[in-house]
mmCIF file of C-alpha atoms and ligand atoms in Angstrom:
data_model
loop_
_atom_site.group_PDB
_atom_site.id
_atom_site.type_symbol
_atom_site.label_atom_id
_atom_site.label_comp_id
_atom_site.label_asym_id
_atom_site.label_seq_id
_atom_site.Cartn_x
_atom_site.Cartn_y
_atom_site.Cartn_z
ATOM 1 C CA MET A 15 -12.159 -16.411 0.735
ATOM 2 C CA ASN A 16 -12.413 -15.274 -2.866
ATOM 3 C CA ASN A 17 -10.317 -12.434 -4.285
ATOM 4 C CA ARG A 18 -12.909 -9.773 -3.466
ATOM 5 C CA GLU A 19 -13.213 -10.890 0.124
ATOM 6 C CA ILE A 20 -9.456 -10.913 0.447
ATOM 7 C CA ILE A 21 -9.283 -7.305 -0.815
ATOM 8 C CA LEU A 22 -12.063 -6.358 1.623
ATOM 9 C CA SER A 23 -9.899 -7.779 4.371
ATOM 10 C CA CYS A 24 -6.937 -5.729 3.037
ATOM 11 C CA THR A 25 -9.020 -2.534 3.279
ATOM 12 C CA ARG A 26 -9.738 -3.422 6.918
ATOM 13 C CA VAL A 27 -6.026 -3.952 7.642
ATOM 14 C CA ASN A 28 -5.379 -0.597 5.973
ATOM 15 C CA SER A 29 -7.616 1.251 8.363
ATOM 16 C CA GLN A 30 -6.492 -0.699 11.448
ATOM 17 C CA TYR A 31 -2.733 -0.694 10.872
ATOM 18 C CA MET A 32 -2.006 2.531 9.065
ATOM 19 C CA ARG A 33 1.501 2.736 7.768
ATOM 20 C CA LEU A 34 1.910 6.076 9.527
ATOM 21 C CA PRO A 35 3.363 6.107 13.051
ATOM 22 C CA ALA A 36 1.391 9.257 13.929
ATOM 23 C CA GLY A 37 3.127 12.085 15.705
ATOM 24 C CA LYS A 38 6.160 10.006 16.638
ATOM 25 C CA VAL A 39 8.734 11.560 14.359
ATOM 26 C CA VAL A 40 7.224 14.229 12.113
ATOM 27 C CA SER A 41 3.889 15.941 12.215
ATOM 28 C CA LEU A 42 1.486 13.860 10.118
ATOM 29 C CA GLU A 43 -1.899 15.173 11.249
ATOM 30 C CA ALA A 44 -3.253 16.212 7.857
ATOM 31 C CA MET A 45 -1.820 13.149 6.169
ATOM 32 C CA THR A 46 -3.307 10.863 8.790
ATOM 33 C CA ALA A 47 -6.734 12.473 8.357
ATOM 34 C CA LEU A 48 -6.515 12.030 4.578
ATOM 35 C CA TYR A 49 -5.295 8.425 4.922
ATOM 36 C CA LYS A 50 -8.205 7.646 7.296
ATOM 37 C CA ARG A 51 -10.717 9.093 4.843
ATOM 38 C CA ILE A 52 -9.304 7.101 1.948
ATOM 39 C CA ALA A 53 -9.120 3.951 4.004
ATOM 40 C CA SER A 54 -12.757 4.316 4.974
ATOM 41 C CA GLN A 55 -13.922 4.982 1.427
ATOM 42 C CA SER A 56 -11.848 2.060 0.163
ATOM 43 C CA HIS A 57 -13.517 -0.220 2.680
ATOM 44 C CA ASP A 58 -17.002 0.894 1.511
ATOM 45 C CA CYS A 59 -16.011 0.383 -2.135
ATOM 46 C CA ALA A 60 -14.581 -3.088 -1.438
ATOM 47 C CA GLN A 61 -17.753 -3.989 0.444
ATOM 48 C CA ALA A 62 -19.827 -3.001 -2.630
ATOM 49 C CA TRP A 63 -17.436 -4.994 -4.876
ATOM 50 C CA VAL A 64 -18.013 -8.111 -2.736
ATOM 51 C CA GLN A 65 -21.749 -7.596 -3.227
ATOM 52 C CA ASP A 66 -21.270 -7.021 -6.997
ATOM 53 C CA SER A 67 -22.788 -3.501 -6.713
ATOM 54 C CA PRO A 68 -21.656 -0.391 -8.566
ATOM 55 C CA CYS A 69 -18.702 1.396 -6.991
ATOM 56 C CA PRO A 70 -19.864 4.027 -4.456
ATOM 57 C CA ASP A 71 -18.552 7.569 -4.721
ATOM 58 C CA HIS A 72 -14.980 7.942 -3.602
ATOM 59 C CA GLU A 73 -12.302 10.564 -4.077
ATOM 60 C CA PRO A 74 -9.475 10.461 -6.616
ATOM 61 C CA GLY A 75 -7.039 9.860 -3.734
ATOM 62 C CA ALA A 76 -8.560 6.375 -3.312
ATOM 63 C CA ASP A 77 -7.986 5.563 -7.000
ATOM 64 C CA ALA A 78 -4.392 6.822 -6.709
ATOM 65 C CA PHE A 79 -3.855 4.818 -3.494
ATOM 66 C CA TRP A 80 -4.856 1.461 -5.068
ATOM 67 C CA TRP A 81 -3.331 1.971 -8.477
ATOM 68 C CA ALA A 82 -0.080 2.805 -6.726
ATOM 69 C CA VAL A 83 -0.433 -0.365 -4.624
ATOM 70 C CA VAL A 84 -0.600 -2.372 -7.881
ATOM 71 C CA ALA A 85 2.647 -0.800 -9.099
ATOM 72 C CA TRP A 86 4.181 -1.292 -5.637
ATOM 73 C CA ALA A 87 3.046 -4.903 -5.353
ATOM 74 C CA ASP A 88 4.912 -5.985 -8.451
ATOM 75 C CA ALA A 89 8.176 -4.319 -7.405
ATOM 76 C CA PHE A 90 7.798 -5.657 -3.893
ATOM 77 C CA GLY A 91 7.516 -9.252 -5.095
ATOM 78 C CA LEU A 92 10.502 -8.913 -7.349
ATOM 79 C CA SER A 93 12.592 -7.310 -4.587
ATOM 80 C CA MET A 94 11.653 -10.046 -2.106
ATOM 81 C CA GLY A 95 12.596 -12.667 -4.669
ATOM 82 C CA VAL A 96 9.400 -14.668 -4.429
ATOM 83 C CA ASP A 97 8.036 -16.924 -7.238
ATOM 84 C CA MET A 98 6.618 -14.204 -9.471
ATOM 85 C CA ALA A 99 4.109 -16.428 -11.266
ATOM 86 C CA GLU A 100 2.449 -17.200 -7.930
ATOM 87 C CA TRP A 101 2.859 -13.639 -6.547
ATOM 88 C CA SER A 102 1.265 -12.106 -9.645
ATOM 89 C CA ARG A 103 -1.632 -14.475 -9.649
ATOM 90 C CA LEU A 104 -2.386 -14.434 -5.875
ATOM 91 C CA PHE A 105 -1.323 -10.953 -4.791
ATOM 92 C CA VAL A 106 -0.956 -8.498 -7.706
ATOM 93 C CA TYR A 107 -3.969 -9.633 -9.714
ATOM 94 C CA PRO A 108 -6.687 -9.104 -7.023
ATOM 95 C CA HIS A 109 -5.277 -5.624 -6.357
ATOM 96 C CA ASP A 110 -5.262 -4.912 -10.085
ATOM 97 C CA GLN A 111 -8.925 -6.031 -10.312
ATOM 98 C CA PHE A 112 -9.892 -3.759 -7.385
ATOM 99 C CA ALA A 113 -8.048 -0.764 -8.883
ATOM 100 C CA ASN A 114 -9.904 -1.370 -12.124
ATOM 101 C CA TYR A 115 -13.220 -1.488 -10.243
ATOM 102 C CA LEU A 116 -12.437 1.853 -8.617
ATOM 103 C CA ARG A 117 -11.143 3.498 -11.807
ATOM 104 C CA PRO A 118 -10.973 1.418 -14.974
ATOM 105 C CA GLY A 119 -7.707 1.992 -16.765
ATOM 106 C CA ASN A 120 -4.178 0.920 -17.298
ATOM 107 C CA LEU A 121 -1.448 0.320 -14.860
ATOM 108 C CA PRO A 122 0.881 3.269 -14.379
ATOM 109 C CA PRO A 123 4.524 2.312 -15.132
ATOM 110 C CA PRO A 124 5.590 -0.255 -12.452
ATOM 111 C CA LEU A 125 7.932 0.801 -9.682
ATOM 112 C CA GLU A 126 11.470 -0.400 -10.032
ATOM 113 C CA GLU A 127 12.772 -3.431 -8.215
ATOM 114 C CA VAL A 128 15.048 -2.472 -5.293
ATOM 115 C CA ASP A 129 18.329 -4.241 -4.702
ATOM 116 C CA GLY A 130 19.236 -3.979 -1.040
ATOM 117 C CA SER A 131 18.562 -5.254 2.473
ATOM 118 C CA PRO A 132 14.909 -6.102 3.244
ATOM 119 C CA ALA A 133 14.660 -2.960 5.425
ATOM 120 C CA ASP A 134 15.928 -0.772 2.632
ATOM 121 C CA VAL A 135 13.622 -2.432 0.144
ATOM 122 C CA ILE A 136 10.606 -1.737 2.385
ATOM 123 C CA ILE A 137 11.412 1.920 2.985
ATOM 124 C CA THR A 138 12.581 2.659 -0.578
ATOM 125 C CA LEU A 139 9.396 1.204 -1.976
ATOM 126 C CA ASP A 140 7.335 3.032 0.651
ATOM 127 C CA VAL A 141 8.839 6.316 -0.543
ATOM 128 C CA ALA A 142 8.270 5.360 -4.241
ATOM 129 C CA TRP A 143 4.674 4.344 -3.474
ATOM 130 C CA THR A 144 3.931 7.603 -1.638
ATOM 131 C CA GLU A 145 5.440 9.631 -4.565
ATOM 132 C CA LEU A 146 3.252 7.737 -7.014
ATOM 133 C CA VAL A 147 0.124 8.302 -4.900
ATOM 134 C CA LEU A 148 0.858 12.045 -4.840
ATOM 135 C CA LYS A 149 1.504 12.099 -8.603
ATOM 136 C CA LEU A 150 -1.637 10.147 -9.508
ATOM 137 C CA THR A 151 -3.768 12.179 -7.093
ATOM 138 C CA ALA A 152 -2.525 15.388 -8.696
ATOM 139 C CA ARG A 153 -3.286 14.001 -12.168
ATOM 140 C CA TRP A 154 -6.775 12.675 -11.380
ATOM 141 C CA GLY A 155 -8.102 15.122 -8.841
ATOM 142 C CA PHE A 156 -6.583 18.549 -8.949
ATOM 143 C CA LEU A 157 -9.272 20.170 -6.749
ATOM 144 C CA HIS A 158 -9.093 17.518 -4.068
ATOM 145 C CA HIS A 159 -5.353 17.633 -4.231
ATOM 146 C CA PHE A 160 -5.448 21.384 -3.679
ATOM 147 C CA LYS A 161 -7.787 20.946 -0.720
ATOM 148 C CA ASP A 162 -5.364 18.489 0.787
ATOM 149 C CA ARG A 163 -2.271 20.618 0.309
ATOM 150 C CA ALA A 164 -1.423 20.434 4.019
ATOM 151 C CA ALA A 165 -1.273 16.635 3.695
ATOM 152 C CA VAL A 166 0.844 16.919 0.563
ATOM 153 C CA LEU A 167 3.327 19.191 2.352
ATOM 154 C CA GLU A 168 3.549 16.742 5.255
ATOM 155 C CA ALA A 169 4.089 13.859 2.826
ATOM 156 C CA GLN A 170 6.918 15.705 1.149
ATOM 157 C CA ARG A 171 8.612 16.493 4.463
ATOM 158 C CA LEU A 172 8.164 12.860 5.442
ATOM 159 C CA LEU A 173 9.768 11.598 2.268
ATOM 160 C CA ALA A 174 12.811 13.724 2.997
ATOM 161 C CA VAL A 175 13.347 12.229 6.442
ATOM 162 C CA LEU A 176 12.676 8.692 5.262
ATOM 163 C CA ARG A 177 15.667 8.979 2.925
ATOM 164 C CA THR A 178 17.996 8.827 5.935
ATOM 165 C CA PRO A 179 18.541 5.144 6.807
ATOM 166 C CA GLY A 180 18.683 4.495 10.541
ATOM 167 C CA SER A 181 16.964 7.779 11.418
ATOM 168 C CA PRO A 182 14.189 7.656 14.048
ATOM 169 C CA ALA A 183 11.637 8.211 11.228
ATOM 170 C CA TYR A 184 13.110 5.366 9.215
ATOM 171 C CA LYS A 185 12.900 3.011 12.183
ATOM 172 C CA ALA A 186 9.413 4.083 13.233
ATOM 173 C CA PHE A 187 8.117 3.513 9.692
ATOM 174 C CA LEU A 188 9.868 0.210 9.305
ATOM 175 C CA GLU A 189 8.335 -0.964 12.564
ATOM 176 C CA SER A 190 4.853 0.052 11.575
ATOM 177 C CA ASP A 191 5.259 -1.405 8.097
ATOM 178 C CA LEU A 192 6.295 -4.751 9.505
ATOM 179 C CA THR A 193 3.223 -4.957 11.726
ATOM 180 C CA PHE A 194 1.077 -3.918 8.734
ATOM 181 C CA PHE A 195 2.593 -6.543 6.389
ATOM 182 C CA ARG A 196 2.122 -9.386 8.833
ATOM 183 C CA HIS A 197 -1.586 -8.641 8.922
ATOM 184 C CA LEU A 198 -1.855 -7.766 5.262
ATOM 185 C CA PHE A 199 -0.386 -11.004 3.894
ATOM 186 C CA LYS A 200 -2.343 -13.305 6.239
ATOM 187 C CA PRO A 201 -5.476 -13.976 4.084
ATOM 188 C CA PHE A 202 -3.636 -14.626 0.815
ATOM 189 C CA PRO A 203 -3.514 -18.312 -0.074
ATOM 190 C CA PHE A 204 0.274 -18.444 -0.694
ATOM 191 C CA SER A 205 2.031 -21.776 -1.010
ATOM 192 C CA GLU A 206 3.923 -22.990 2.083
ATOM 193 C CA GLN A 207 7.201 -22.201 0.336
ATOM 194 C CA THR A 208 6.240 -18.629 -0.503
ATOM 195 C CA ARG A 209 4.865 -17.987 2.952
ATOM 196 C CA GLU A 210 8.114 -19.227 4.499
ATOM 197 C CA HIS A 211 10.126 -17.049 2.110
ATOM 198 C CA ILE A 212 8.085 -13.943 3.052
ATOM 199 C CA ASN A 213 8.323 -14.634 6.771
ATOM 200 C CA ALA A 214 12.061 -15.170 6.662
ATOM 201 C CA TRP A 215 12.472 -12.007 4.629
ATOM 202 C CA LEU A 216 10.388 -9.917 7.020
ATOM 203 C CA LYS A 217 12.420 -11.339 9.903
ATOM 204 C CA ARG A 218 15.595 -10.062 8.277
ATOM 205 C CA ALA A 219 13.980 -6.589 7.950
ATOM 206 C CA GLU A 220 13.178 -6.706 11.646
ATOM 207 C CA GLU A 221 16.899 -6.999 12.494
ATOM 208 C CA ALA A 222 17.402 -3.428 11.234
ATOM 209 C CA LEU A 223 15.208 -2.072 14.077
HETATM 210 ZN ZN1 ZN B 10 -16.003 3.647 -5.034
#
């Protein structure tokens, strides 16, 4: 698979394994609907990218989603402690290219590396990623953002409960993130060493469940 095909597969994983355990812990109806819409648009855009066509219409939330993933990806690699030269080339770069296809521009300031247990790294960066998506969506699409205010309120409530380690919300999100990551990382051509590092790290995160 080339980089574009890998990203297309990521957009599929995004719609199949949403990082939102719906209804389990807090009400996420509006947020889930918004996420589904963005996931579906992202898939269409990635499909067009693979075919080297112009980017189809999509909403600012999709731009915010992927640019925030780029910022997240860098911090996630650093926090896992993988070989950053390989991680940047194989994981961050294709995401950066896709974000640029959706909305040409410059990377927002990267998220900060998290020093903590794998479970804490995952949830802390989840919170930081969500905050960045909200911030960029507000900056790039005020009207859409306004239309989606129910989703924004849910996201803010969610961020508050995620800040309590060991809470049911924390565990539900960690569980759904772990399933998501296992599928997400699969198509990337990581070296054997990096793949083993990632798997061992995710296994340690699982122990917090
Ligand atoms: Zn598009």
